[in-house]
PDB file of C-alpha atoms in Angstrom:
ATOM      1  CA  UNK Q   1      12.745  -8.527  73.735  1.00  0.00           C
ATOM      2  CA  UNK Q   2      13.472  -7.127  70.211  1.00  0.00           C
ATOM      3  CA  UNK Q   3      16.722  -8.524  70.307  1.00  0.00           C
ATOM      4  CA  UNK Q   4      15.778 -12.303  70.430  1.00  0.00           C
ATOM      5  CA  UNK Q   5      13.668 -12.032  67.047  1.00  0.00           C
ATOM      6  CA  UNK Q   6      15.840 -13.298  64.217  1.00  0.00           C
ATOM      7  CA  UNK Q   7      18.491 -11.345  62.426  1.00  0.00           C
ATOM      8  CA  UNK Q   8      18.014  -8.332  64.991  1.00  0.00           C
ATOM      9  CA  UNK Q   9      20.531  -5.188  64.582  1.00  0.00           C
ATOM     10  CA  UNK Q  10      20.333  -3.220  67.200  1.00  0.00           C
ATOM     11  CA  UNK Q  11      21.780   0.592  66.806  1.00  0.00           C
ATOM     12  CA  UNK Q  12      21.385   4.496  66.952  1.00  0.00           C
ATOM     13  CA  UNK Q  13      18.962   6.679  64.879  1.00  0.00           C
ATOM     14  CA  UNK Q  14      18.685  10.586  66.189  1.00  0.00           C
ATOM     15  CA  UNK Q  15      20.502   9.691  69.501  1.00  0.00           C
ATOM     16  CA  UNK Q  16      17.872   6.893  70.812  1.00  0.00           C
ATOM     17  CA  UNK Q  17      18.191   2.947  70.389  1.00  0.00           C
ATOM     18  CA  UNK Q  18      16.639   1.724  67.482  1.00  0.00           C
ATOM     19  CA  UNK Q  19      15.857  -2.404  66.364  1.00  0.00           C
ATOM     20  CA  UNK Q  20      15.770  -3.286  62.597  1.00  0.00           C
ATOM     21  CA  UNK Q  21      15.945  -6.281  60.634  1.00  0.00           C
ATOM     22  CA  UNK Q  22      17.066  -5.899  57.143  1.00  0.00           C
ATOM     23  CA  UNK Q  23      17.930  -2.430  57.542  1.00  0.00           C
ATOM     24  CA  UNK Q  24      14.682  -1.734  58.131  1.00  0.00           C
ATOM     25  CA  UNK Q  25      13.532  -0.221  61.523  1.00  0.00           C
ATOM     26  CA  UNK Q  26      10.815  -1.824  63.234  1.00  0.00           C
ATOM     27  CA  UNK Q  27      11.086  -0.342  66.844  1.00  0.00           C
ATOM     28  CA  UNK Q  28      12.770   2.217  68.511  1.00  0.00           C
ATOM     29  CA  UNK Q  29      12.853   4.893  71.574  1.00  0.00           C
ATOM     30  CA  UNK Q  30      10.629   7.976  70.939  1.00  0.00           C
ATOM     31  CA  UNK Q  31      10.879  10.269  73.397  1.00  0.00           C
ATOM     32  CA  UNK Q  32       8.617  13.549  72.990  1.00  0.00           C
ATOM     33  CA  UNK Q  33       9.585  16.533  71.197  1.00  0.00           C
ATOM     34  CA  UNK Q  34       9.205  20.134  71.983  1.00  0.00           C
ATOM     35  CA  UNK Q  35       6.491  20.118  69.261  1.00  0.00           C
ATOM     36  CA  UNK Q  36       4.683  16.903  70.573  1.00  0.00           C
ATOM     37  CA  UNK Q  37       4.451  18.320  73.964  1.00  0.00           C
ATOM     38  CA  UNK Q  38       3.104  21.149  73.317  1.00  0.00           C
ATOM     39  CA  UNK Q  39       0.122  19.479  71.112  1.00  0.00           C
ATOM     40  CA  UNK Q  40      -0.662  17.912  73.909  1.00  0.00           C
ATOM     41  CA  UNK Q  41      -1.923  20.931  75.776  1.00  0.00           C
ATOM     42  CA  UNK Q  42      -2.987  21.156  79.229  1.00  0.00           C
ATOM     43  CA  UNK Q  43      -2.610  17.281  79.125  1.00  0.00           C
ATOM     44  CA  UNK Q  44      -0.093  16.088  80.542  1.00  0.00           C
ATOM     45  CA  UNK Q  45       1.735  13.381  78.063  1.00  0.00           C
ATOM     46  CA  UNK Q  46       2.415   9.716  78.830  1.00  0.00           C
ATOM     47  CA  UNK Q  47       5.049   9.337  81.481  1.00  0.00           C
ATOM     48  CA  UNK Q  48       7.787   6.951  81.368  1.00  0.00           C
ATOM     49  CA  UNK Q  49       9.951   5.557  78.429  1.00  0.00           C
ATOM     50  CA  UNK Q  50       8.006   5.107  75.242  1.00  0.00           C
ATOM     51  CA  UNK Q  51       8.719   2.822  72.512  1.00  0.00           C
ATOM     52  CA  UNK Q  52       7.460   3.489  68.952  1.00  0.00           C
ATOM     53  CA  UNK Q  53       6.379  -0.084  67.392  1.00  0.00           C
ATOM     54  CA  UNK Q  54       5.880  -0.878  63.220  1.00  0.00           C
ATOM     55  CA  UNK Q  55       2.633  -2.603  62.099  1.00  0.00           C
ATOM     56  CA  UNK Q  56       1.924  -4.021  58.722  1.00  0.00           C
ATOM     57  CA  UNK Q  57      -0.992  -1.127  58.457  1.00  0.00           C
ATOM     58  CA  UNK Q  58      -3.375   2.284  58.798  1.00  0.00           C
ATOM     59  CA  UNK Q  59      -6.076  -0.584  59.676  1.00  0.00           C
ATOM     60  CA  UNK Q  60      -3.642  -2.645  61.982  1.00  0.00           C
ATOM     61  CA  UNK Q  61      -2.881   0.365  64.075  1.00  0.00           C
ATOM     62  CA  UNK Q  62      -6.187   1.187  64.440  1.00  0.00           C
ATOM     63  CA  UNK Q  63      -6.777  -2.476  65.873  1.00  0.00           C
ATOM     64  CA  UNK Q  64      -3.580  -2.389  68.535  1.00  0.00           C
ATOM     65  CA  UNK Q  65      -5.400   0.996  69.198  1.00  0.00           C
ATOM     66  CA  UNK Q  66      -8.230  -0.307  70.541  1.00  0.00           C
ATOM     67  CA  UNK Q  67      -6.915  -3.656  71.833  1.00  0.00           C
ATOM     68  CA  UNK Q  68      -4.820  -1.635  74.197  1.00  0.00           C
ATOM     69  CA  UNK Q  69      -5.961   1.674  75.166  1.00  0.00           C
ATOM     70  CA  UNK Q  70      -4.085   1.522  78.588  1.00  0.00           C
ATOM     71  CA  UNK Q  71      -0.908   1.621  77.161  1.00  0.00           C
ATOM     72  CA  UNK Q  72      -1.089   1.799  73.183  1.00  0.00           C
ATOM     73  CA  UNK Q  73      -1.362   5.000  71.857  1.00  0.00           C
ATOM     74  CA  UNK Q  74      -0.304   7.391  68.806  1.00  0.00           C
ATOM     75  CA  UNK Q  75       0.112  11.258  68.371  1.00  0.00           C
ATOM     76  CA  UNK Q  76      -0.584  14.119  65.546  1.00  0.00           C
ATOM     77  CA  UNK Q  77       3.221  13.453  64.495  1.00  0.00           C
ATOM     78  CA  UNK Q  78       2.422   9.770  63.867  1.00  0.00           C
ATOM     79  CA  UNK Q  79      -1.204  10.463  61.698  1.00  0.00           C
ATOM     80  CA  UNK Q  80      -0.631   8.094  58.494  1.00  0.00           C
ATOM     81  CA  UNK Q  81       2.145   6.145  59.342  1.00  0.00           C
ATOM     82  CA  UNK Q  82       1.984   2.708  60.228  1.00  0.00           C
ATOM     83  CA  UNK Q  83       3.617   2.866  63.839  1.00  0.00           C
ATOM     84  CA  UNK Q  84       1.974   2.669  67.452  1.00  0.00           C
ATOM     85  CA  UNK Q  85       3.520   4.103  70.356  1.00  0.00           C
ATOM     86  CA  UNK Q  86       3.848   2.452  73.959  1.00  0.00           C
ATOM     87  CA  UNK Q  87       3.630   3.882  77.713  1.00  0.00           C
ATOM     88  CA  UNK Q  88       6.351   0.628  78.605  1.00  0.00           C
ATOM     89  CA  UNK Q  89       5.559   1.468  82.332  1.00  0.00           C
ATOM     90  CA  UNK Q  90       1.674   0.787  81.518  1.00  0.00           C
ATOM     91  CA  UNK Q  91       2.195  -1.706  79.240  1.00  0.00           C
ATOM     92  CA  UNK Q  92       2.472  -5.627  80.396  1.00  0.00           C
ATOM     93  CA  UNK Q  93       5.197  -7.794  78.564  1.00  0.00           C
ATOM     94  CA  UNK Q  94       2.716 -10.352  76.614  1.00  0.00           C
ATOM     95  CA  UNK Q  95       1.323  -7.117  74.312  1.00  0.00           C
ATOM     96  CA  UNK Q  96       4.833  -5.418  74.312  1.00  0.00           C
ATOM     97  CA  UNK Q  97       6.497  -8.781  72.882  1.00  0.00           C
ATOM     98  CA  UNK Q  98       3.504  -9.304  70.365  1.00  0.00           C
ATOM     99  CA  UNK Q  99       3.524  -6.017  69.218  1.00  0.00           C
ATOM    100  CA  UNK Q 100       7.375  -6.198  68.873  1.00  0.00           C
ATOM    101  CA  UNK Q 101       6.760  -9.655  66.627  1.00  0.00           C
ATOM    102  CA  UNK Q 102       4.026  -7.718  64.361  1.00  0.00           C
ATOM    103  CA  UNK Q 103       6.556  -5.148  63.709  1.00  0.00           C
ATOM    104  CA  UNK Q 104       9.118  -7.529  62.710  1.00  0.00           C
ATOM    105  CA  UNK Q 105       6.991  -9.190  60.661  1.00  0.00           C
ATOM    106  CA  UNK Q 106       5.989  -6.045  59.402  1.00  0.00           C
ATOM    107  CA  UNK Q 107       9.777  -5.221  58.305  1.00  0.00           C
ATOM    108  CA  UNK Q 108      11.616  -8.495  57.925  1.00  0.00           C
ATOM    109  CA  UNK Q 109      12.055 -10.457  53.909  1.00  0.00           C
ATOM    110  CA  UNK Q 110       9.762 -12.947  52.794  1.00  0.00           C
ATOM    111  CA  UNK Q 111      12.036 -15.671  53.627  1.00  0.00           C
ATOM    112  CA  UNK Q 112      13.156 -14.491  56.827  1.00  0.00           C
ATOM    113  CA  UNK Q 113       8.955 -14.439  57.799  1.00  0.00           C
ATOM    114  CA  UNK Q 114       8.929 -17.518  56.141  1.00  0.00           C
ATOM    115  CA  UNK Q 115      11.603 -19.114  58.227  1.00  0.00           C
ATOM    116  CA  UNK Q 116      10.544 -17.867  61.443  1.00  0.00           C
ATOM    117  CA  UNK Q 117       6.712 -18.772  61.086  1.00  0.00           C
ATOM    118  CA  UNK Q 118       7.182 -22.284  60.085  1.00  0.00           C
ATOM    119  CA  UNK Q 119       9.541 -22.405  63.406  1.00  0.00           C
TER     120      UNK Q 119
END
């Protein structure tokens, strides 16, 4: 899905398949670390492939937050960036694909937004 937005490289950052437009990364794989596993305790962490999504904000994230509990989510490592992450196997494709757009809108020039929005 991140692939069909406009402009859309698609490449390799830390060994997992990252999206950008303009250089700038706007998805990308996140599997856990060591380090995020263990903060997750006796809690067991989200199963499945995760995907780590830009948004244009602290306040935007905390709106996806609660728009999708199910499947949205963010960890420690991720306090005060503008990024959500995604359980894909909980997730349904209408949220996925908007959250994908936000994050390219989030990342992509003025003109490029410009373009795409008046499409």
């Amino acid at each position: 899905m991140a692939s069909e937005l406009p402009e859309v490289a698609e490449g390799r950052r830390h060994g997992n398949r990252t999206w950008s437009v303009a250089g700038k990364a706007f998805a990308w794989e996140r599997p856990f670390s060591k380090a995020d596993i263990k903060r997750f305790g006796d809690a067991a962490p989200p199963d499945g492939p995760i995907l780590a999504v830009r948004v244009e904000d602290l306040g935007e994230k905390e709106a996806v937050l609660a728009a999708q509990p199910k499947a949205f989510f963010t960890i420690p490592h991720f306090d005060g960036y503008a990024a959500v992450l995604i359980q894909l196997k909980k997730a349904t494709k209408r949220p996925v694909l908007e959250a994908l757009t936000d994050g390219w809108l989030a990342c992509a020039p003025p003109r490029l937004v410009d373009q795409f929005l008046e499409a």
